């Protein structure tokens, strides 16, 4: 696909940016239907910025700290940056600021997030430690449209991984992260292909294939 036809995605980051890297790798394929128009970090020096720069993607840093408690002013700066780059989709990939209802409404159905659990279970931080403490046998990751409450909104796709008896939060995080890196570029592709149809709380993915069988963990 000609780059000029590719849909424009902005990615908001705060940290190391491995999910951003998965997107950068995906958009490098000539037939990928989206491109990354801008990477915006609220954290100066975030590892994600170096990844974007290495891939030749324009970056912006909007440090939230000078804005103090004024989230709206911070988000106005964010929106100005997103509009300037012509973003059609905004992707939260490890973006660690809560967004106001106003910002979420402004980008409704054009704002997605990746979270390392099978939502609606285990919203919030320290997901993997809480998964282990709860003794569940499967966990995973979710890409969803963003709504005002934290880690809430219509689910687009999920990936599942087993929890193993010897797992630590670190080993579990690493297993989930492998799936995050598959899921996010896939969802962005479907969006760019016009295949995502949110309606109320339910998203239809046109042409999607669903696994036929379930999994059991453990088996003996
Ligand atoms: C990921 O686990 C993502 O699901 C969560 O924050 C983490 C970001 O990791 N929202 P990275 O910066 O993409 O490596």
Coordinates of C-alpha atoms and ligand atoms in Angstrom, one line a residue:
X1 CA 0.0 0.0 0.0
X2 CA 1.3 3.5 -0.8
X3 CA 2.4 5.2 2.4
X4 CA 0.2 8.2 1.6
X5 CA -2.9 5.9 1.7
X6 CA -2.0 4.4 5.1
X7 CA -4.2 5.4 8.0
X8 CA -2.5 7.7 10.6
X9 CA -2.0 6.4 14.1
X10 CA -0.6 8.3 17.0
X11 CA 0.9 6.3 19.9
X12 CA 0.9 7.7 23.5
X13 CA 3.7 6.2 25.7
X14 CA 5.3 6.7 29.1
X15 CA 7.9 3.9 29.4
X16 CA 10.1 1.4 27.6
X17 CA 7.9 1.0 24.6
X18 CA 8.0 -2.6 23.7
X19 CA 4.4 -2.4 22.4
X20 CA 5.3 0.6 20.4
X21 CA 8.2 -1.5 19.0
X22 CA 5.8 -4.2 17.9
X23 CA 3.8 -1.5 16.0
X24 CA 6.9 0.0 14.5
X25 CA 7.9 -3.4 13.3
X26 CA 4.5 -4.1 11.9
X27 CA 4.2 -0.8 10.0
X28 CA 7.5 -1.5 8.3
X29 CA 5.8 -4.1 6.2
X30 CA 4.9 -2.6 2.8
X31 CA 1.4 -3.9 2.9
X32 CA 0.5 -2.7 6.4
X33 CA -2.4 -0.4 6.1
X34 CA -1.4 2.1 8.9
X35 CA 1.5 4.3 9.7
X36 CA 2.7 5.9 12.9
X37 CA 2.3 9.6 12.5
X38 CA 3.6 10.6 15.9
X39 CA 4.8 9.2 19.2
X40 CA 3.9 11.3 22.2
X41 CA 5.4 10.7 25.6
X42 CA 4.5 12.5 28.9
X43 CA 7.9 11.3 30.3
X44 CA 11.0 12.9 29.0
X45 CA 13.7 10.3 28.2
X46 CA 11.2 7.4 28.0
X47 CA 12.8 4.4 26.2
X48 CA 9.9 4.5 23.8
X49 CA 11.1 7.8 22.4
X50 CA 14.5 6.3 21.3
X51 CA 12.6 3.5 19.6
X52 CA 10.5 5.9 17.6
X53 CA 13.5 8.0 16.7
X54 CA 15.4 4.9 15.6
X55 CA 12.5 4.1 13.2
X56 CA 12.4 7.7 11.9
X57 CA 9.0 8.5 13.5
X58 CA 8.5 12.0 14.7
X59 CA 8.2 12.3 18.5
X60 CA 6.8 14.9 20.9
X61 CA 7.3 15.1 24.7
X62 CA 4.5 16.7 26.6
X63 CA 5.7 16.6 30.2
X64 CA 2.6 16.5 32.5
X65 CA 4.5 17.9 35.5
X66 CA 4.5 21.6 34.6
X67 CA 0.7 21.4 34.2
X68 CA 0.4 20.4 37.9
X69 CA -3.2 19.3 38.7
X70 CA -4.5 20.9 35.6
X71 CA -5.2 17.8 33.5
X72 CA -7.4 19.7 31.0
X73 CA -4.5 22.0 30.0
X74 CA -2.2 19.0 29.7
X75 CA -4.7 17.2 27.5
X76 CA -5.3 20.3 25.4
X77 CA -1.6 20.2 24.6
X78 CA -1.9 16.5 23.8
X79 CA -4.9 17.1 21.6
X80 CA -3.1 19.9 19.7
X81 CA -0.2 17.6 19.0
X82 CA -2.6 14.8 17.9
X83 CA -4.5 17.1 15.6
X84 CA -1.3 18.6 14.2
X85 CA -0.2 15.1 13.0
X86 CA -3.6 14.2 11.6
X87 CA -4.1 11.2 13.9
X88 CA -7.1 9.2 13.0
X89 CA -6.5 6.6 15.8
X90 CA -4.8 7.2 19.2
X91 CA -3.3 4.2 20.7
X92 CA -2.4 4.1 24.4
X93 CA 0.7 1.8 24.7
X94 CA 1.9 2.0 28.3
X95 CA 0.6 5.5 28.8
X96 CA 0.5 6.0 32.5
X97 CA -1.7 9.1 32.9
X98 CA -5.4 8.9 33.6
X99 CA -7.4 10.8 30.9
X100 CA -10.3 13.0 31.7
X101 CA -13.8 12.3 30.5
X102 CA -13.5 15.3 28.1
X103 CA -10.5 13.9 26.4
X104 CA -12.0 10.4 26.2
X105 CA -15.2 11.8 24.7
X106 CA -13.2 13.9 22.2
X107 CA -11.5 10.7 20.9
X108 CA -14.5 8.3 21.4
X109 CA -14.1 5.2 19.2
X110 CA -10.8 6.5 18.0
X111 CA -8.9 5.8 21.2
X112 CA -7.7 2.3 22.2
X113 CA -5.7 0.9 25.1
X114 CA -3.7 -2.3 25.7
X115 CA -3.9 -3.8 29.2
X116 CA -2.1 -6.9 30.5
X117 CA -5.1 -8.9 31.8
X118 CA -8.3 -10.4 30.6
X119 CA -10.5 -7.5 31.3
X120 CA -12.8 -6.8 33.1
X121 CA -10.7 -8.8 35.5
X122 CA -7.6 -7.2 37.1
X123 CA -7.9 -3.6 36.1
X124 CA -5.2 -1.3 37.3
X125 CA -1.5 -1.7 38.2
X126 CA 0.4 -4.8 39.5
X127 CA -1.8 -7.0 37.4
X128 CA 0.4 -10.1 37.3
X129 CA 1.1 -10.2 41.1
X130 CA -2.7 -10.0 41.7
X131 CA -3.3 -12.7 39.1
X132 CA -0.9 -15.0 41.0
X133 CA -2.4 -14.1 44.3
X134 CA -5.9 -14.9 43.0
X135 CA -4.9 -18.3 41.8
X136 CA -6.5 -18.1 38.4
X137 CA -5.3 -20.5 35.8
X138 CA -5.4 -18.3 32.8
X139 CA -4.5 -14.7 32.2
X140 CA -3.7 -12.6 29.1
X141 CA -4.1 -9.2 27.6
X142 CA -6.9 -7.1 26.1
X143 CA -7.1 -4.3 23.5
X144 CA -10.2 -2.2 24.1
X145 CA -11.8 1.1 23.2
X146 CA -11.3 3.6 25.9
X147 CA -14.2 4.9 28.0
X148 CA -14.1 7.2 31.0
X149 CA -13.4 4.6 33.8
X150 CA -9.8 3.2 34.0
X151 CA -9.2 0.1 31.9
X152 CA -12.9 0.1 30.8
X153 CA -14.5 0.0 27.4
X154 CA -15.6 -2.2 24.6
X155 CA -13.3 -5.2 24.1
X156 CA -11.8 -5.6 20.7
X157 CA -9.6 -8.6 21.1
X158 CA -8.0 -10.7 23.8
X159 CA -5.1 -13.2 24.0
X160 CA -4.9 -15.9 26.7
X161 CA -1.9 -17.5 28.3
X162 CA -1.7 -20.2 31.0
X163 CA -0.6 -19.4 34.5
X164 CA 2.1 -21.9 35.6
X165 CA 2.7 -23.1 39.2
X166 CA 6.3 -21.9 39.1
X167 CA 5.4 -18.4 37.8
X168 CA 6.6 -15.2 39.3
X169 CA 5.1 -11.8 38.3
X170 CA 8.1 -11.4 36.0
X171 CA 7.7 -14.7 34.2
X172 CA 4.0 -14.2 33.8
X173 CA 4.5 -10.6 32.5
X174 CA 7.0 -11.9 29.9
X175 CA 4.5 -14.5 28.7
X176 CA 1.7 -12.0 28.4
X177 CA 3.9 -9.5 26.7
X178 CA 4.7 -11.8 23.9
X179 CA 0.9 -11.9 23.2
X180 CA 0.6 -8.1 23.6
X181 CA 3.1 -7.7 20.8
X182 CA 0.9 -9.9 18.5
X183 CA -2.4 -8.5 19.5
X184 CA -1.8 -4.7 19.2
X185 CA -0.5 -4.7 15.6
X186 CA -3.3 -7.1 14.6
X187 CA -6.0 -4.8 16.1
X188 CA -4.5 -1.7 14.5
X189 CA -4.5 -3.5 11.2
X190 CA -8.2 -4.4 11.5
X191 CA -9.0 -0.8 12.4
X192 CA -7.1 0.5 9.4
X193 CA -8.9 -2.0 7.2
X194 CA -12.3 -0.7 8.5
X195 CA -13.2 -4.0 10.2
X196 CA -13.9 -2.8 13.7
X197 CA -17.5 -1.9 14.5
X198 CA -18.2 -0.8 18.0
X199 CA -21.8 -0.7 19.0
X200 CA -22.7 -0.1 22.7
X201 CA -20.4 -2.4 24.7
X202 CA -19.8 -4.9 21.9
X203 CA -17.3 -4.7 19.1
X204 CA -17.8 -6.7 15.9
X205 CA -14.6 -7.6 14.0
X206 CA -15.7 -8.2 10.4
X207 CA -14.2 -11.3 9.0
X208 CA -12.8 -12.4 12.3
X209 CA -12.0 -16.1 13.0
X210 CA -12.8 -17.4 16.4
X211 CA -11.1 -20.5 18.0
X212 CA -13.4 -23.5 18.0
X213 CA -12.2 -25.2 21.2
X214 CA -11.5 -24.3 24.8
X215 CA -8.4 -24.9 27.0
X216 CA -8.1 -26.6 30.3
X217 CA -5.3 -25.8 32.8
X218 CA -4.1 -27.8 34.5
X219 CA -4.5 -31.2 33.0
X220 CA -3.3 -34.4 34.7
Ligands
LIG1 C1 2.2 -3.2 28.8 O1 2.1 -4.3 29.7 C2 0.8 -2.7 28.6 O2 -0.2 -3.7 28.5 C3 0.5 -1.8 29.7 O3 1.8 -1.2 30.0 C4 2.8 -2.0 29.5 C5 3.6 -1.2 28.6 O4 4.8 -1.8 28.2 N1 -0.6 -0.9 29.5 P1 5.7 -1.3 27.0 O5 6.1 0.2 27.4 O6 4.9 -1.3 25.8 O7 6.9 -2.2 27.0

